[in-house]
PDB file of C-alpha atoms in Angstrom:
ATOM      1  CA  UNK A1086      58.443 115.886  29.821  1.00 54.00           C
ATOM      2  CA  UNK A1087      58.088 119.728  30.144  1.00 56.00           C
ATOM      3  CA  UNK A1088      59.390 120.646  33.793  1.00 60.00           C
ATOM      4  CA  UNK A1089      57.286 121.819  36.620  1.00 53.00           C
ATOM      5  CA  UNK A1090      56.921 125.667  36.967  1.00 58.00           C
ATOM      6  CA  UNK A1091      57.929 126.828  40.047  1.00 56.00           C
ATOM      7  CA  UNK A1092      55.874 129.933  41.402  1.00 57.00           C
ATOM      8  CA  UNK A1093      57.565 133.050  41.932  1.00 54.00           C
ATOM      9  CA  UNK A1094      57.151 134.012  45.296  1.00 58.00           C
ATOM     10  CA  UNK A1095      55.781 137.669  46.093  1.00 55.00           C
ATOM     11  CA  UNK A1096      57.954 140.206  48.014  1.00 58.00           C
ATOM     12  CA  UNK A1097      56.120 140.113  51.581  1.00 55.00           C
ATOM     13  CA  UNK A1098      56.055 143.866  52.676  1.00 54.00           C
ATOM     14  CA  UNK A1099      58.054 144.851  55.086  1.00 53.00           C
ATOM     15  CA  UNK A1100      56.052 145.592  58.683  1.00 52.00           C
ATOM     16  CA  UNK A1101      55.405 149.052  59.065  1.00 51.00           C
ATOM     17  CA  UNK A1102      58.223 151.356  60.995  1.00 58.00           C
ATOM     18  CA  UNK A1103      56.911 153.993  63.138  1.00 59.00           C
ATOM     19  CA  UNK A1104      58.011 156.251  66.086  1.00 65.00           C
ATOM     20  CA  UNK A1105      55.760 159.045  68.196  1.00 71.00           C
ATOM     21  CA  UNK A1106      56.690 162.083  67.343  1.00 71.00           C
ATOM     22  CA  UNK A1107      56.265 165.129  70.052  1.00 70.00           C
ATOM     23  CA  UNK A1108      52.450 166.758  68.642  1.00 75.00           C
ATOM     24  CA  UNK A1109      50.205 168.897  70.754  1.00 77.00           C
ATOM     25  CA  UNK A1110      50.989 169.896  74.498  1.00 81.00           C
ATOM     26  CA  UNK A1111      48.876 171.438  77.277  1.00 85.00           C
ATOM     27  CA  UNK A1112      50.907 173.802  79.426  1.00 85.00           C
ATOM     28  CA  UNK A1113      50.703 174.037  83.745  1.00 89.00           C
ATOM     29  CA  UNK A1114      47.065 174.144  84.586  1.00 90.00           C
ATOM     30  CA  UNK A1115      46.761 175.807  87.212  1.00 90.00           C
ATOM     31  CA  UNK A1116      46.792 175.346  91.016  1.00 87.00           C
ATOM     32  CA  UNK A1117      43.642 174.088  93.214  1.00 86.00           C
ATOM     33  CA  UNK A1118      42.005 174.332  89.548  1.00 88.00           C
ATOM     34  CA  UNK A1119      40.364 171.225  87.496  1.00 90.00           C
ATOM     35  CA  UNK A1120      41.848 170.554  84.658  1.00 91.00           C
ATOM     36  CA  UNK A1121      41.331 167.746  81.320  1.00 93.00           C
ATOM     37  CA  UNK A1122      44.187 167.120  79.119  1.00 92.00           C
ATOM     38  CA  UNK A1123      42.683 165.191  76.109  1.00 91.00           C
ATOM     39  CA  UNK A1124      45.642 164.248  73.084  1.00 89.00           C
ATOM     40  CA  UNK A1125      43.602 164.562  69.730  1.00 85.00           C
ATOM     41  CA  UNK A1126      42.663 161.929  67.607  1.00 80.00           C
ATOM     42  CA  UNK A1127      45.846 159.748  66.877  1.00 78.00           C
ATOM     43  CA  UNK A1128      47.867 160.678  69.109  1.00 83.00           C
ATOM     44  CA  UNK A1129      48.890 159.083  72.614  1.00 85.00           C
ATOM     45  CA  UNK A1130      50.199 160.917  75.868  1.00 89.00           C
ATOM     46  CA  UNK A1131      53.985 160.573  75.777  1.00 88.00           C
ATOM     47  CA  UNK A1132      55.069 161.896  78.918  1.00 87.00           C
ATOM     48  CA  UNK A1133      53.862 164.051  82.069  1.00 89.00           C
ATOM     49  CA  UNK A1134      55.243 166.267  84.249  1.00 89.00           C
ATOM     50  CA  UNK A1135      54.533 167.970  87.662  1.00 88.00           C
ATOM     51  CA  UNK A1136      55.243 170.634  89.813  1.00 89.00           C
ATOM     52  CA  UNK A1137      54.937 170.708  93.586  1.00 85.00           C
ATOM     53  CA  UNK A1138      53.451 174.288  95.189  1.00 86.00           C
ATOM     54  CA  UNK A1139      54.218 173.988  99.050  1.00 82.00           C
ATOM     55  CA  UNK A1140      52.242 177.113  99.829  1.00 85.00           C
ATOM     56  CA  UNK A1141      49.258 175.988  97.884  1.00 83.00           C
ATOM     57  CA  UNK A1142      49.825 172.348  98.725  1.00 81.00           C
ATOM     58  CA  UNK A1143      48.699 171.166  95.832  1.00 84.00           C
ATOM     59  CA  UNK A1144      50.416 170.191  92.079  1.00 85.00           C
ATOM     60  CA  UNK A1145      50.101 171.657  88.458  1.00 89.00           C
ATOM     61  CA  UNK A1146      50.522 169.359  85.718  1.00 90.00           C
ATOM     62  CA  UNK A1147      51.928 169.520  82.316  1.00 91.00           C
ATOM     63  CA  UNK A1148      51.062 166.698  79.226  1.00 91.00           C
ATOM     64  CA  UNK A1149      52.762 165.791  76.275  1.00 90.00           C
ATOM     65  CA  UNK A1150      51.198 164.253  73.013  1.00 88.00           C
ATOM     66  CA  UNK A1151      52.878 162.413  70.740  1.00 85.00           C
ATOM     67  CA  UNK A1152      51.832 161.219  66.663  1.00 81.00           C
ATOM     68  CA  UNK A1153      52.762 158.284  64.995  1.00 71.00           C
ATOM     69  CA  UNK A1154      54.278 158.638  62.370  1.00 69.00           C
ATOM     70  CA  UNK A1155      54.841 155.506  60.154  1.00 61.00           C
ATOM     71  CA  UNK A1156      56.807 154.099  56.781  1.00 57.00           C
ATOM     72  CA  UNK A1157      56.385 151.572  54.706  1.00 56.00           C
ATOM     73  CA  UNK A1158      52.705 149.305  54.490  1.00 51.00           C
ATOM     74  CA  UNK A1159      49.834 149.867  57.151  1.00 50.00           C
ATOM     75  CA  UNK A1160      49.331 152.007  59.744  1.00 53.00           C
ATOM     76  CA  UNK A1161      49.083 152.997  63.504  1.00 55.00           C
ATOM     77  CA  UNK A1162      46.139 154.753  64.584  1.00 62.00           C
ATOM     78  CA  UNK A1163      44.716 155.264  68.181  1.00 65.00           C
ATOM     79  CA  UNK A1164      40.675 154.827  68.394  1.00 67.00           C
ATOM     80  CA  UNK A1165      39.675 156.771  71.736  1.00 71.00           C
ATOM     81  CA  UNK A1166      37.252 154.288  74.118  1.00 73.00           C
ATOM     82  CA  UNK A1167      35.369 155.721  77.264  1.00 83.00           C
ATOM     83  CA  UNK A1168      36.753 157.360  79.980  1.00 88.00           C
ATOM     84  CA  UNK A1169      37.253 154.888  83.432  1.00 87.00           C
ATOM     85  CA  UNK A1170      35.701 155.740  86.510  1.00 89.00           C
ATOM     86  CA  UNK A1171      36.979 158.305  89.418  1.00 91.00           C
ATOM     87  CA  UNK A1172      39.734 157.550  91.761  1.00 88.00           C
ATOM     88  CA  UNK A1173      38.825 158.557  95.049  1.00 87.00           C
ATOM     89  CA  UNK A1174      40.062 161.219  97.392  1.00 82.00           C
ATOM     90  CA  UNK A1175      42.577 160.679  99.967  1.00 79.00           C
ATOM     91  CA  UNK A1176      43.245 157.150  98.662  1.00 82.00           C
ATOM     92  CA  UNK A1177      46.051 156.088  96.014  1.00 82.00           C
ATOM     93  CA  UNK A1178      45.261 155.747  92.349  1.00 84.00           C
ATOM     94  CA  UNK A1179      46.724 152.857  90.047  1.00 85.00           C
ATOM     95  CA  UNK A1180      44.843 152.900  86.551  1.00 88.00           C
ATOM     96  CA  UNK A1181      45.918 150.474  83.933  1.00 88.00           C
ATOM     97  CA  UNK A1182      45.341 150.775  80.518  1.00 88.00           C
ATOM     98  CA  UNK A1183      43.210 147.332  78.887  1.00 86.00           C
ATOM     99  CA  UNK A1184      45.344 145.221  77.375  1.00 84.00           C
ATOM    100  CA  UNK A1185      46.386 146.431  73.843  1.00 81.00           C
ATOM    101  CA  UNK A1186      45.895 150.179  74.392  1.00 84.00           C
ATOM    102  CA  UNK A1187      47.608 153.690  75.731  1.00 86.00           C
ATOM    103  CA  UNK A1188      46.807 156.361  77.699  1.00 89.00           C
ATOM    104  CA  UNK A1189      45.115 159.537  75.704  1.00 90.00           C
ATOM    105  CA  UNK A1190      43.516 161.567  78.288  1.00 92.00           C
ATOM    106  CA  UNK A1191      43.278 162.619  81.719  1.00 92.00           C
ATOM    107  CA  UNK A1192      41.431 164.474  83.465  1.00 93.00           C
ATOM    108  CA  UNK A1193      41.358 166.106  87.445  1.00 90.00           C
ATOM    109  CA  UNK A1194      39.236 167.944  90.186  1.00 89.00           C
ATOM    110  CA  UNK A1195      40.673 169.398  92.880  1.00 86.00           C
ATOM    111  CA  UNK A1196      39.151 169.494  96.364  1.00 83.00           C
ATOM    112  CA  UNK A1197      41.883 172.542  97.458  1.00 73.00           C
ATOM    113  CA  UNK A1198      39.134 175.109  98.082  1.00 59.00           C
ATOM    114  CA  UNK A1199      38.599 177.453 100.821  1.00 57.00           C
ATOM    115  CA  UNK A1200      36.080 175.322 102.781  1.00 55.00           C
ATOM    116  CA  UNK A1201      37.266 171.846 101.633  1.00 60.00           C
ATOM    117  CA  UNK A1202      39.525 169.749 104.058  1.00 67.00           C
ATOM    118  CA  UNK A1203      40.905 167.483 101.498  1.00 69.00           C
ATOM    119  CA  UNK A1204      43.411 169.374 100.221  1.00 77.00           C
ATOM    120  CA  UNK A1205      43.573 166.530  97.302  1.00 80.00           C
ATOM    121  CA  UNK A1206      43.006 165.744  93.831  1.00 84.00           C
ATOM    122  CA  UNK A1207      41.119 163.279  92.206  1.00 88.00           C
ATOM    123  CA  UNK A1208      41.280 161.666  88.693  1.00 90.00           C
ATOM    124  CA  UNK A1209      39.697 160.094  85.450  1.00 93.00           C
ATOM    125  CA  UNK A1210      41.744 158.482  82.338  1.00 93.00           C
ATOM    126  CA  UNK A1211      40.875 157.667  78.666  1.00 91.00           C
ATOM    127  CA  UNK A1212      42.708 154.949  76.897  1.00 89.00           C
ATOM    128  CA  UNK A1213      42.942 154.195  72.895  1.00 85.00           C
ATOM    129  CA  UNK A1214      43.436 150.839  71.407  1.00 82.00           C
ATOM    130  CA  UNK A1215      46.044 150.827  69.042  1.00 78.00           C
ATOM    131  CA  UNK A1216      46.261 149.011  65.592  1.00 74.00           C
ATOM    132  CA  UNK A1217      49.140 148.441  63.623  1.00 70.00           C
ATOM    133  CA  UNK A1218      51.425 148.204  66.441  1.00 69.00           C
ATOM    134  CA  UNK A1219      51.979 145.802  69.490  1.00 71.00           C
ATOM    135  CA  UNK A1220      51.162 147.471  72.874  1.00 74.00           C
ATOM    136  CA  UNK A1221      53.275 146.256  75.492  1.00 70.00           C
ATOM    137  CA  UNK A1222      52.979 147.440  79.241  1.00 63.00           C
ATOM    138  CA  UNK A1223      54.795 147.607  81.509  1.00 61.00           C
ATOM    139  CA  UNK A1224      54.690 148.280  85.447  1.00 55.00           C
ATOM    140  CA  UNK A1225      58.124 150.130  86.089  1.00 58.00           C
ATOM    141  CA  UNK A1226      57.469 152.594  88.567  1.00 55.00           C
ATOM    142  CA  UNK A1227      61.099 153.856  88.456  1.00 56.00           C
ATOM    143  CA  UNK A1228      60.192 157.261  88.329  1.00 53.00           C
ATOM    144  CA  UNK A1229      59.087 157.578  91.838  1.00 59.00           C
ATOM    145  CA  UNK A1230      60.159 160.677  93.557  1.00 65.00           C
ATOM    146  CA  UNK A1231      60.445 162.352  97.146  1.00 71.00           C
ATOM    147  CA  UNK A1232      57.223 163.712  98.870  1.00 68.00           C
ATOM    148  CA  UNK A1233      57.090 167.413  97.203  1.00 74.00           C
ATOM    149  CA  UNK A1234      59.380 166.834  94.327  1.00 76.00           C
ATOM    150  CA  UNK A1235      59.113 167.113  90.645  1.00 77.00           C
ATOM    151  CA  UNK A1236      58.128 164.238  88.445  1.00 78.00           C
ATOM    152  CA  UNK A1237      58.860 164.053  85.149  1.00 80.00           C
ATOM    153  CA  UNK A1238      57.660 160.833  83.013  1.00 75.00           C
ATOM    154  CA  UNK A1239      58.864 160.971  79.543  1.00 76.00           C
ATOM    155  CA  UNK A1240      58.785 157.681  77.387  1.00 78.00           C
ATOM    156  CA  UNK A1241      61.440 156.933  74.835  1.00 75.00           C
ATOM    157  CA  UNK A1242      61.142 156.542  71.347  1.00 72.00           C
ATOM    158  CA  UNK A1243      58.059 154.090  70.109  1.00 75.00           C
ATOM    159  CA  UNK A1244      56.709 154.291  73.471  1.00 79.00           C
ATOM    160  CA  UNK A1245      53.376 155.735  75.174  1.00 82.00           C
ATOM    161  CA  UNK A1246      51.918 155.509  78.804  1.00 85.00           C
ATOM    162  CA  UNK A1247      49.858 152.778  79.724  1.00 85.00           C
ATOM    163  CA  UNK A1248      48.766 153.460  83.602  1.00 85.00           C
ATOM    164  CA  UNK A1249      49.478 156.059  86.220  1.00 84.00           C
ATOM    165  CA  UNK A1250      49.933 155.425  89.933  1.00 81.00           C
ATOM    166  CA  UNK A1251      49.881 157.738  92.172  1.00 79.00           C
ATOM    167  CA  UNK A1252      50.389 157.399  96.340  1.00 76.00           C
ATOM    168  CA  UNK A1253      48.692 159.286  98.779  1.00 73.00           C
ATOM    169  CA  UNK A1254      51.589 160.300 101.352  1.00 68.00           C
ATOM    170  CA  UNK A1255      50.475 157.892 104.355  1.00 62.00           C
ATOM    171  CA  UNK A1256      51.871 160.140 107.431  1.00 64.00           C
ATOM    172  CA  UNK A1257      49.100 162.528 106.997  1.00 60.00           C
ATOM    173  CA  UNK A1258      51.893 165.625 106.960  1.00 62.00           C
ATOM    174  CA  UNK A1259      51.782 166.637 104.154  1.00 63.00           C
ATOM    175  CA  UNK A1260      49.141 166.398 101.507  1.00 66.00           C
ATOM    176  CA  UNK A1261      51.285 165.247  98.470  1.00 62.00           C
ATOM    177  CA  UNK A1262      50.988 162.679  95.680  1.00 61.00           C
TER     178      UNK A1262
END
C-alpha cells in the first residue's frame, strides 16, 4: 500500500498593516466666513482644531487629512457617500458616521453677519466607507473644553473621526460651541 499524500498547505497572507499618514490640510478659514473642508479621495479627516475669537464671537477651524498607507496583501481605500443633512442653528449638533465608515468632509455657514442675530454656525458632514480595514467608533467625548477655549481633536495612529458633537452654550451668554 502506497501512503496517503498529505496536501501541502498554502501560506495564508498575512492581513494587510496600515497606518494614516498626515496628507493634505486646510488652514484657519476665516471668521463669520463659510467654509468646506473636503479630504481627497482616500483619505479620512484625522483631526480638527479650533480657535475661539471673543471679539468676533465666532470660531475658525483648521482640518487635517490623513492617507492610508498599507503593507503586505489588500488594501484600504475610502469611497466618499453623500453629504448628511444640516444641523440647525442655535441647537447642538451630534453627527455619527454609518456604521463601517469615517468622517471625510465638512462643511459650515455662518449666520455672524451684520444684520443676523444668530451669531452661530451651522454644519454638514460627508462620511466614506472603508474597505480593507475594520471601522470601529467610538463615543469618547473626552476632548470637551471650556466655553471659549481651544479644541484640538487629533486621533492616534490607525485612527480617523467618526462623528462630531458640538453644544450650543445653554446660558445664552455667550454664543460659543
Amino acid at each position: 500500500l502506497a501512503p496517503t499524500p498529505v496536501p501541502t498547505p498554502s501560506p495564508t497572507p498575512a492581513p494587510p498593516t496600515f497606518s494614516i499618514q498626515d496628507s493634505e490640510s486646510f488652514g484657519w478659514n476665516d471668521y463669520d466666513a463659510d467654509f468646506e473642508h473636503s479630504c481627497s479621495e482616500g483619505t479620512i479627516i484625522k483631526s480638527m482644531m479650533s480657535e475661539w475669537d471673543k471679539d468676533k464671537l465666532d470660531r475658525r477651524w483648521k482640518t487635517q487629512c490623513g492617507e492610508f498607507k498599507y503593507t503586505g496583501h489588500g488594501s484600504v481605500s475610502a469611497v466618499p457617500d453623500s453629504w448628511g443633512s444640516w444641523s440647525d442653528y442655535e441647537k447642538g449638533t451630534d453627527y455619527r458616521c454609518p456604521a463601517g465608515q469615517v468622517l471625510v468632509a465638512w462643511k459650515s455657514q455662518s449666520d455672524n453677519g451684520v444684520l443676523r442675530k444668530r451669531q452661530d454656525r451651522r454644519f454638514q458632514f460627508k462620511c466614506a466607507e472603508v474597505s480593507g480595514a475594520t471601522v470601529e467608533g467610538s463615543s469618547d467625548y473626552s476632548a470637551w473644553t471650556e466655553w471659549m477655549a481651544d479644541v484640538n481633536t487629533p486621533c492616534g495612529d490607525n485612527q480617523g473621526i467618526t462623528g462630531v458633537r458640538s453644544e450650543r452654550n445653554p446660558d445664552g451668554g455667550v454664543k460659543d460651541r
